[in-house]
Coordinates of C-alpha atoms in Angstrom, one line a residue:
X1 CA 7.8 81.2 4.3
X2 CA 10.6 81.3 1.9
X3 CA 9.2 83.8 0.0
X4 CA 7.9 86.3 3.1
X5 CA 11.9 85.7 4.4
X6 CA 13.6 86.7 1.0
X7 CA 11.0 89.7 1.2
X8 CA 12.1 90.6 4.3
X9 CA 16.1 90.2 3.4
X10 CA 15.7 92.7 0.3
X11 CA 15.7 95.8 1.9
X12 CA 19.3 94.9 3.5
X13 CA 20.1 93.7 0.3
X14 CA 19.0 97.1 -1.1
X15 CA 20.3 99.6 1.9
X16 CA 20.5 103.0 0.6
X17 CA 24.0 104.5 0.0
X18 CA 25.9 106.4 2.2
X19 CA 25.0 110.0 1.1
X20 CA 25.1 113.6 2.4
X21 CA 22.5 117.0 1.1
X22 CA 24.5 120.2 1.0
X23 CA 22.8 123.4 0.8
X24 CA 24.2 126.5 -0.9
X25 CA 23.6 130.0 0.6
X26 CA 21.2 130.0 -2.4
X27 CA 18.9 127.5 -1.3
X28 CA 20.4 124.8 -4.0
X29 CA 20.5 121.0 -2.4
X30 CA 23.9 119.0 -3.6
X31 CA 23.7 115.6 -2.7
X32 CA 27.2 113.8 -2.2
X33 CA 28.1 110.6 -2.1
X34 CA 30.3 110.0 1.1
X35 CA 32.1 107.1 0.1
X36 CA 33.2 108.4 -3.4
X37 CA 34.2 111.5 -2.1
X38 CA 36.4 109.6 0.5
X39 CA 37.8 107.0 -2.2
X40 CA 38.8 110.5 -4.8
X41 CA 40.4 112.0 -1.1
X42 CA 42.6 108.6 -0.8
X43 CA 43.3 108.6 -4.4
X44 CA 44.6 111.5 -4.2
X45 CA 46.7 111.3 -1.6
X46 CA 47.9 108.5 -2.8
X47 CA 48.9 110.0 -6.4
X48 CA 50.8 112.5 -4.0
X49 CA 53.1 110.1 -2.3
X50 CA 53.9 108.1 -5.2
X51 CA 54.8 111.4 -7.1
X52 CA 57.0 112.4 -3.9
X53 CA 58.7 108.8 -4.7
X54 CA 59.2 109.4 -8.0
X55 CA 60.7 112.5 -7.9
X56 CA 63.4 111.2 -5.0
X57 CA 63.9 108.3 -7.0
X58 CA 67.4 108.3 -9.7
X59 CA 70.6 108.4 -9.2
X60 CA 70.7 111.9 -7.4
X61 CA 68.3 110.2 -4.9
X62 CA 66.6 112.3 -2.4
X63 CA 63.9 111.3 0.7
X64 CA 60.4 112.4 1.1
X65 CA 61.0 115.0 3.3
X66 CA 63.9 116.9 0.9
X67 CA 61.3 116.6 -2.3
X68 CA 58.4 118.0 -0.2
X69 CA 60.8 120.7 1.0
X70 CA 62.3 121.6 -2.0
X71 CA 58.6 121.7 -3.7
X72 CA 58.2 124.7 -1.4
X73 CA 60.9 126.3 -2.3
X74 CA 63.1 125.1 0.6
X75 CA 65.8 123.0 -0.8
X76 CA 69.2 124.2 -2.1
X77 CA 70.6 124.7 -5.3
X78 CA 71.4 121.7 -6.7
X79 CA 67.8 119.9 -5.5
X80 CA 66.0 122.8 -7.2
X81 CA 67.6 121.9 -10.7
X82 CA 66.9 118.2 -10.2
X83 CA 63.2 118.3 -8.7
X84 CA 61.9 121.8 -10.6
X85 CA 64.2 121.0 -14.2
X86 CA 64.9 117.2 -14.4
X87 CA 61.9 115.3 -12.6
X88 CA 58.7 117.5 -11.3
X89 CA 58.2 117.9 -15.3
X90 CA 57.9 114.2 -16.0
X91 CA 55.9 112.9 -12.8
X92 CA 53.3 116.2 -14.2
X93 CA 53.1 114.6 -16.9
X94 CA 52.5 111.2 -16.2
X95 CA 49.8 112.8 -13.8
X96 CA 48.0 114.5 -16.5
X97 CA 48.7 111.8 -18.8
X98 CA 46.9 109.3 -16.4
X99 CA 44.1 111.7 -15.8
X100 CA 43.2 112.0 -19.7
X101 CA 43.4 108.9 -20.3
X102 CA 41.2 107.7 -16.9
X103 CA 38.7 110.3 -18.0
X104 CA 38.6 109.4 -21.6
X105 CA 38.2 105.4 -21.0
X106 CA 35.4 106.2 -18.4
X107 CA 33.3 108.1 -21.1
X108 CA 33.9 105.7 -23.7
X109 CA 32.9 102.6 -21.0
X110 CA 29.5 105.2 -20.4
X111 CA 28.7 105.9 -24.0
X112 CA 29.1 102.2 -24.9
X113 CA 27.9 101.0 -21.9
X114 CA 30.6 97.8 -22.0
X115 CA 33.5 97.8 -20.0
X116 CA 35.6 96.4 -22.9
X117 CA 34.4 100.2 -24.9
X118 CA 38.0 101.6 -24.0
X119 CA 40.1 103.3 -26.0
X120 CA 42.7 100.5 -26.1
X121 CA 40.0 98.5 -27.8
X122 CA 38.2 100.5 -30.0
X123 CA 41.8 102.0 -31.8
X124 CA 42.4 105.1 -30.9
X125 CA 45.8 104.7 -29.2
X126 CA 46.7 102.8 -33.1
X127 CA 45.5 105.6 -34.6
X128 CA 47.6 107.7 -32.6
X129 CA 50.5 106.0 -33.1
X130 CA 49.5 105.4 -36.9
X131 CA 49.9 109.6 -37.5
X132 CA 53.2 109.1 -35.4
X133 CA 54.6 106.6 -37.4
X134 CA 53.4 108.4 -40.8
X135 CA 55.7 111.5 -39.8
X136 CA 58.7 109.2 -38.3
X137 CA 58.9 106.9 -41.0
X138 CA 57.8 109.6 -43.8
X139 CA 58.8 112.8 -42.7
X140 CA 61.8 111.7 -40.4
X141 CA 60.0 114.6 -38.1
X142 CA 61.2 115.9 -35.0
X143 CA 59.8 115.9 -32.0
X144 CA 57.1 118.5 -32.0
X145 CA 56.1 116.8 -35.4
X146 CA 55.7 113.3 -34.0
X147 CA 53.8 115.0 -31.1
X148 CA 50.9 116.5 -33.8
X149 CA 50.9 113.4 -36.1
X150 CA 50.3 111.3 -32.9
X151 CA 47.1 114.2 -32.8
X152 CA 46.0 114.0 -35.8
X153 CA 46.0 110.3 -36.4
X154 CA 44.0 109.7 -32.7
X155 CA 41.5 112.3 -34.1
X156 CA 40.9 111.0 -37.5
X157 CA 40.6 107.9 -36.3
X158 CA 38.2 108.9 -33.4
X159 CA 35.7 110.7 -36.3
X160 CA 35.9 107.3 -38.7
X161 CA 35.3 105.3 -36.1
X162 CA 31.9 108.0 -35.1
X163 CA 31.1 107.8 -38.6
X164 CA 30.9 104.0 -39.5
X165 CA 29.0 103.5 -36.1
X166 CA 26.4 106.2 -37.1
X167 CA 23.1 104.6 -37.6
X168 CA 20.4 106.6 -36.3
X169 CA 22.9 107.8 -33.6
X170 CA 25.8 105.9 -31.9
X171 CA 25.0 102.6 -29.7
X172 CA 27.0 101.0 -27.5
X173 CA 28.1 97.1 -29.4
X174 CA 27.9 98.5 -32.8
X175 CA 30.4 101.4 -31.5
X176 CA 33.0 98.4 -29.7
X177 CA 32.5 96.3 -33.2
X178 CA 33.5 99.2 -35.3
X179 CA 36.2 100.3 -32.9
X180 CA 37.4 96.6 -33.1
X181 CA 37.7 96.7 -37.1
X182 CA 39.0 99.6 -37.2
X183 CA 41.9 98.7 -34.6
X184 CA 42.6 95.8 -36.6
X185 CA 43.2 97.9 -39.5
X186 CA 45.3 100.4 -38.5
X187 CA 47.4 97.8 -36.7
X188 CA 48.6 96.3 -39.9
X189 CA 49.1 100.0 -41.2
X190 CA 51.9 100.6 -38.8
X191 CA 52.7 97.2 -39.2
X192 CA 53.6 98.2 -43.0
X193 CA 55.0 101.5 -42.3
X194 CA 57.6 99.7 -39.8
X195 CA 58.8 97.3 -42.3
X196 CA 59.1 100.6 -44.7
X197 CA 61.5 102.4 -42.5
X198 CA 65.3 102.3 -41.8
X199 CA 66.8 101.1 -38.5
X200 CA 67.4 104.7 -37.0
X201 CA 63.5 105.3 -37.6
X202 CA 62.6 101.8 -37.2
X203 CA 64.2 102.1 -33.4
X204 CA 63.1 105.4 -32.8
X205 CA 59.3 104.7 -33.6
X206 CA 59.3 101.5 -31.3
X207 CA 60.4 103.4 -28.7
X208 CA 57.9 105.5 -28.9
X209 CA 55.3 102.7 -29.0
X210 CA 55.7 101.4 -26.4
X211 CA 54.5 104.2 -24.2
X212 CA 57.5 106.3 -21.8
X213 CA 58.2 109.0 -19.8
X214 CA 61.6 109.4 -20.5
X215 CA 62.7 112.6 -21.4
X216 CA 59.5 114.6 -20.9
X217 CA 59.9 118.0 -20.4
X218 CA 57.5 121.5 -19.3
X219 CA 57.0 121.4 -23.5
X220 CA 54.3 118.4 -22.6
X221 CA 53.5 119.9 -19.2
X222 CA 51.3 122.5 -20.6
X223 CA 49.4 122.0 -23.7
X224 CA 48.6 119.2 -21.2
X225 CA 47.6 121.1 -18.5
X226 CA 45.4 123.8 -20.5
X227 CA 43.3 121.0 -22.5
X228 CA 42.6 119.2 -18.9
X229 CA 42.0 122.5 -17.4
X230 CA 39.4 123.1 -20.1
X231 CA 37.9 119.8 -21.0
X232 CA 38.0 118.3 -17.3
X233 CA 35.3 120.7 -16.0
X234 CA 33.0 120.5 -19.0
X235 CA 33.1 116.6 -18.7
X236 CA 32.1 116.8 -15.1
X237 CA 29.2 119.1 -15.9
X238 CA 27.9 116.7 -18.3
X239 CA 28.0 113.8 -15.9
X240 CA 24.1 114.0 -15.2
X241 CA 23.2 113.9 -18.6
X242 CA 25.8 110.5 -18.8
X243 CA 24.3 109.2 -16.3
X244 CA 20.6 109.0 -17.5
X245 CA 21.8 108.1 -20.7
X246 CA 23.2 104.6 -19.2
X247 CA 19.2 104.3 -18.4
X248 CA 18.7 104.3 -22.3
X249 CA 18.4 107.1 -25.1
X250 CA 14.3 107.2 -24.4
X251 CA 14.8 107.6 -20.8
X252 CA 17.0 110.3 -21.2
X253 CA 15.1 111.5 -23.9
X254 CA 12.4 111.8 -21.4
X255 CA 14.3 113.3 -18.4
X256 CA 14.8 116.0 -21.1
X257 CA 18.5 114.5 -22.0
X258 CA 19.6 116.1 -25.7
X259 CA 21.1 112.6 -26.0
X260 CA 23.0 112.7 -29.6
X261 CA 23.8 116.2 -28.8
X262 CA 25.5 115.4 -26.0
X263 CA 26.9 112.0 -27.1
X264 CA 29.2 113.8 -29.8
X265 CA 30.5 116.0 -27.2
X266 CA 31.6 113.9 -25.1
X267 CA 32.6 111.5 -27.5
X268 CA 34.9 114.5 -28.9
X269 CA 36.2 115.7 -25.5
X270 CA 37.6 111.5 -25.2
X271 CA 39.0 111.6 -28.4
X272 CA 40.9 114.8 -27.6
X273 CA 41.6 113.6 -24.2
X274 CA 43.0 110.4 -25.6
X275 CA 44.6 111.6 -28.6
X276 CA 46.7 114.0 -26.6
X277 CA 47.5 112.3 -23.7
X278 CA 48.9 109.5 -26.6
X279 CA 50.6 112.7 -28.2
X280 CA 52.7 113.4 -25.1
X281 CA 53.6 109.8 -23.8
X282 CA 53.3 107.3 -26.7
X283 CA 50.4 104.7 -26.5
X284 CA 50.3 104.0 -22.9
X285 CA 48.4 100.9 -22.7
X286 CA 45.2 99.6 -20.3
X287 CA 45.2 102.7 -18.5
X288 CA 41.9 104.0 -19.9
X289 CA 40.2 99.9 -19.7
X290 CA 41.7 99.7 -16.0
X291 CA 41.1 103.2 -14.3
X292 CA 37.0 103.8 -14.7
X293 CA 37.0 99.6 -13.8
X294 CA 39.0 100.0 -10.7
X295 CA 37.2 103.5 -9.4
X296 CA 33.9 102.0 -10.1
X297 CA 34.9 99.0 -7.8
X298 CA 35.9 101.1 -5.1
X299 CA 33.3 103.5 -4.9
X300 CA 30.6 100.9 -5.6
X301 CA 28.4 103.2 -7.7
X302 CA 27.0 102.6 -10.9
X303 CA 27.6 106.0 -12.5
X304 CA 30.3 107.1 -14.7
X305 CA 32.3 107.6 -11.4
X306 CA 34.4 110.3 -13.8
X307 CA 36.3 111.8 -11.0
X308 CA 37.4 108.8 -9.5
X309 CA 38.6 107.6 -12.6
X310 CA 40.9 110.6 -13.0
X311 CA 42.3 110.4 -9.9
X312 CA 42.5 106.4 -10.5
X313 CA 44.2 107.0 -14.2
X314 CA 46.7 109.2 -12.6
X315 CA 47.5 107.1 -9.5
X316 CA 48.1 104.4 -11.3
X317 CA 50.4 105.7 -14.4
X318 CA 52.7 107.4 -11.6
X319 CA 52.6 104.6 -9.5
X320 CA 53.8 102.2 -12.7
X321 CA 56.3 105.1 -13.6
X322 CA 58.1 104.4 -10.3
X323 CA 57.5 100.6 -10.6
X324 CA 58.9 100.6 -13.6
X325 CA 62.5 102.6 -12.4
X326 CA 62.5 100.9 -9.1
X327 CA 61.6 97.0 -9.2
X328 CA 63.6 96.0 -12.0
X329 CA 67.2 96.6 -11.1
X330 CA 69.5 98.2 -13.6
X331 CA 67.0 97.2 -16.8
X332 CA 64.7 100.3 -16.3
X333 CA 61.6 99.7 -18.2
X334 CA 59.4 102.5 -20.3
X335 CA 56.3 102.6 -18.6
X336 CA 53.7 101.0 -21.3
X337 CA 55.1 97.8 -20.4
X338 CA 54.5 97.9 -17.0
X339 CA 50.9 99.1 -17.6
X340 CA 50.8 96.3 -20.2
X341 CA 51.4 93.7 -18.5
X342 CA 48.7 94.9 -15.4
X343 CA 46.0 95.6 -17.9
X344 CA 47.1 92.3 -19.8
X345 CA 46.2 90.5 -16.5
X346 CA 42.9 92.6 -15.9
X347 CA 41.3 91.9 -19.0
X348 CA 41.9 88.4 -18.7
X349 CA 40.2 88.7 -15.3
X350 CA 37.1 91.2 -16.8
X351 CA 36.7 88.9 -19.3
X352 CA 36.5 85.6 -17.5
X353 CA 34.0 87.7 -14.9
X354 CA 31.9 88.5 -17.4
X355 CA 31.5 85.3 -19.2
X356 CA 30.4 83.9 -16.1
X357 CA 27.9 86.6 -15.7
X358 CA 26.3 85.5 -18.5
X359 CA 26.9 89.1 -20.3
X360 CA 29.7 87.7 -23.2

């Protein structure tokens, strides 16, 4: 009797998603999922009101209506300098910012299939701020400088960590493990090269790590903006092949999945997104661990969920932005430490749910 009732309880247990077929005017069949669709919609949305927040929010302060008004051109003088010059370039930012690195921790969870596999883990974001460092501390660069170093050093440090977890191809613990040395590594690099520099540097560089807005201008808006524009879309179109590959490399082998070949690329296109997205704000931390985490929670699918996530990464980066200006008084705090201390609290959390589920 127990058995025929738990029989007849699995198929509730197991109810089908919520899904819709579309058919193009060519006779293709789309199948959508109605509740992710409705979770990117809200996300969305809500991305939009916090960035109408934070652009009203300063000392020239302005309400929803005069940002949303001046965005369409109908405010006067003086709110066009201060939402077009001053503020609509740094909420962009933080937007694409949060969107990279949303994307880029939802295809490093996928290829490693672990939800610690995130670039705040595996290094990247110290490798990022390693080439920073190397050009502050060495070069006494400027801006721009800092900004490629901060490229280069996420990118080198992407393709060691690729090479010493090559065996055969790339698997998911042997890729975390690496990612994990590595990290370590590189940490007491810019360890070193802080102790090496002079106060002016020294200051300047831990500013700079600790993730911020301030100051960003249109010069971060668009190499931002044209490496989303062209690496978003070829993500997405790869999310099919992702999402066999979580199946296993001889499924998707199977399914006719050119696994390694696409494993590299989208390992690349993370780096890049990652690299970049550290190149513009600093190393904004637990955005990339929390955003996939918290889009695959509320759309309750087991995919990649790599639209959600960039919605998620940017919702939540702005939203932290506006924390961090508005919550804290006088003391306005750079927006890594907000994120910080939220994705401190989350991996505690992800961690203690996971040793209870028997998987650490």
């Amino acid at each position: 009797m127990k058995t025929q009732r738990a029989n007849r309880a699995q198929p509730a247990d197991r109810a089908p998603r919520a899904t819709r077929a579309l058919r193009t005017p060519g006779g293709l069949s789309v199948r959508v999922d109605t509740r992710a669709v409705t979770v990117v919609v809200l996300l969305l949305l809500a991305a939009f009101a916090a960035s109408v927040a934070l652009i009203g929010t300063g000392d020239f302060e302005m309400s929803a209506g005069d940002v949303v008004k001046t965005l369409f051109g109908g405010g006067d003088t003086m709110q066009e300098f201060v939402v077009r010059e001053l503020r609509l370039p740094r909420v962009l930012v933080g937007l694409l910012v949060g969107a990279a690195l949303g994307l880029g921790g939802a295809l490093f969870q996928a290829i490693s299939r672990n939800p610690l596999g995130s670039p705040d883990v595996l290094g990247l974001g110290q490798g990022a701020t390693a080439g920073a460092l190397t050009v502050i501390v060495l070069m006494s660069g400027d801006a721009a400088e800092v900004t490629a170093g901060a490229l280069v050093g996420g990118l080198v440090t992407g393709l060691a960590i690729y090479v010493l977890a090559w065996k055969r191809g790339v698997h998911g613990y042997r890729l975390v493990l690496v990612g994990i040395g590595v990290s370590a590594i590189v940490t007491a690099v810019n360890g070193y090269l802080l102790t090496k520099a002079d106060l002016v540097d020294a200051s300047r560089a831990v500013v700079w790590m600790t993730g911020s807005l301030n100051g960003r201008g249109w010069d971060q808006v668009w190499p931002l903006l044209v490496l989303c524009a062209v690496l978003v879309p070829l993500v997405l179109a790869g999310g099919r092949g992702l999402r066999m590959m979580e199946m296993g490399d001889d499924v998707s082998y199977a399914l006719g999945v050119r696994v390694e070949r696409l494993r590299m690329l989208l390992l690349v296109a993370a780096v890049l997104l990652v690299a970049t997205a550290t190149a513009a704000a600093g190393p904004v931390a637990f955005v990339a661990l929390t955003a996939p985490q918290l889009a695959r929670r509320l759309t309750r699918s087991p995919g990649p969920n790599l639209m959600a996530s960039v919605c998620m990464g940017a919702t939540l980066l702005v939203t932290a932005d506006w924390a961090s200006q508005r919550l804290f008084g006088a003391d306005q705090l750079p927006v890594g430490v907000v994120t910080g201390v939220v994705g401190g609290v989350y991996l505690l959390w992800l961690l203690v749910t996971e040793r209870r589920a028997g998987r650490i």
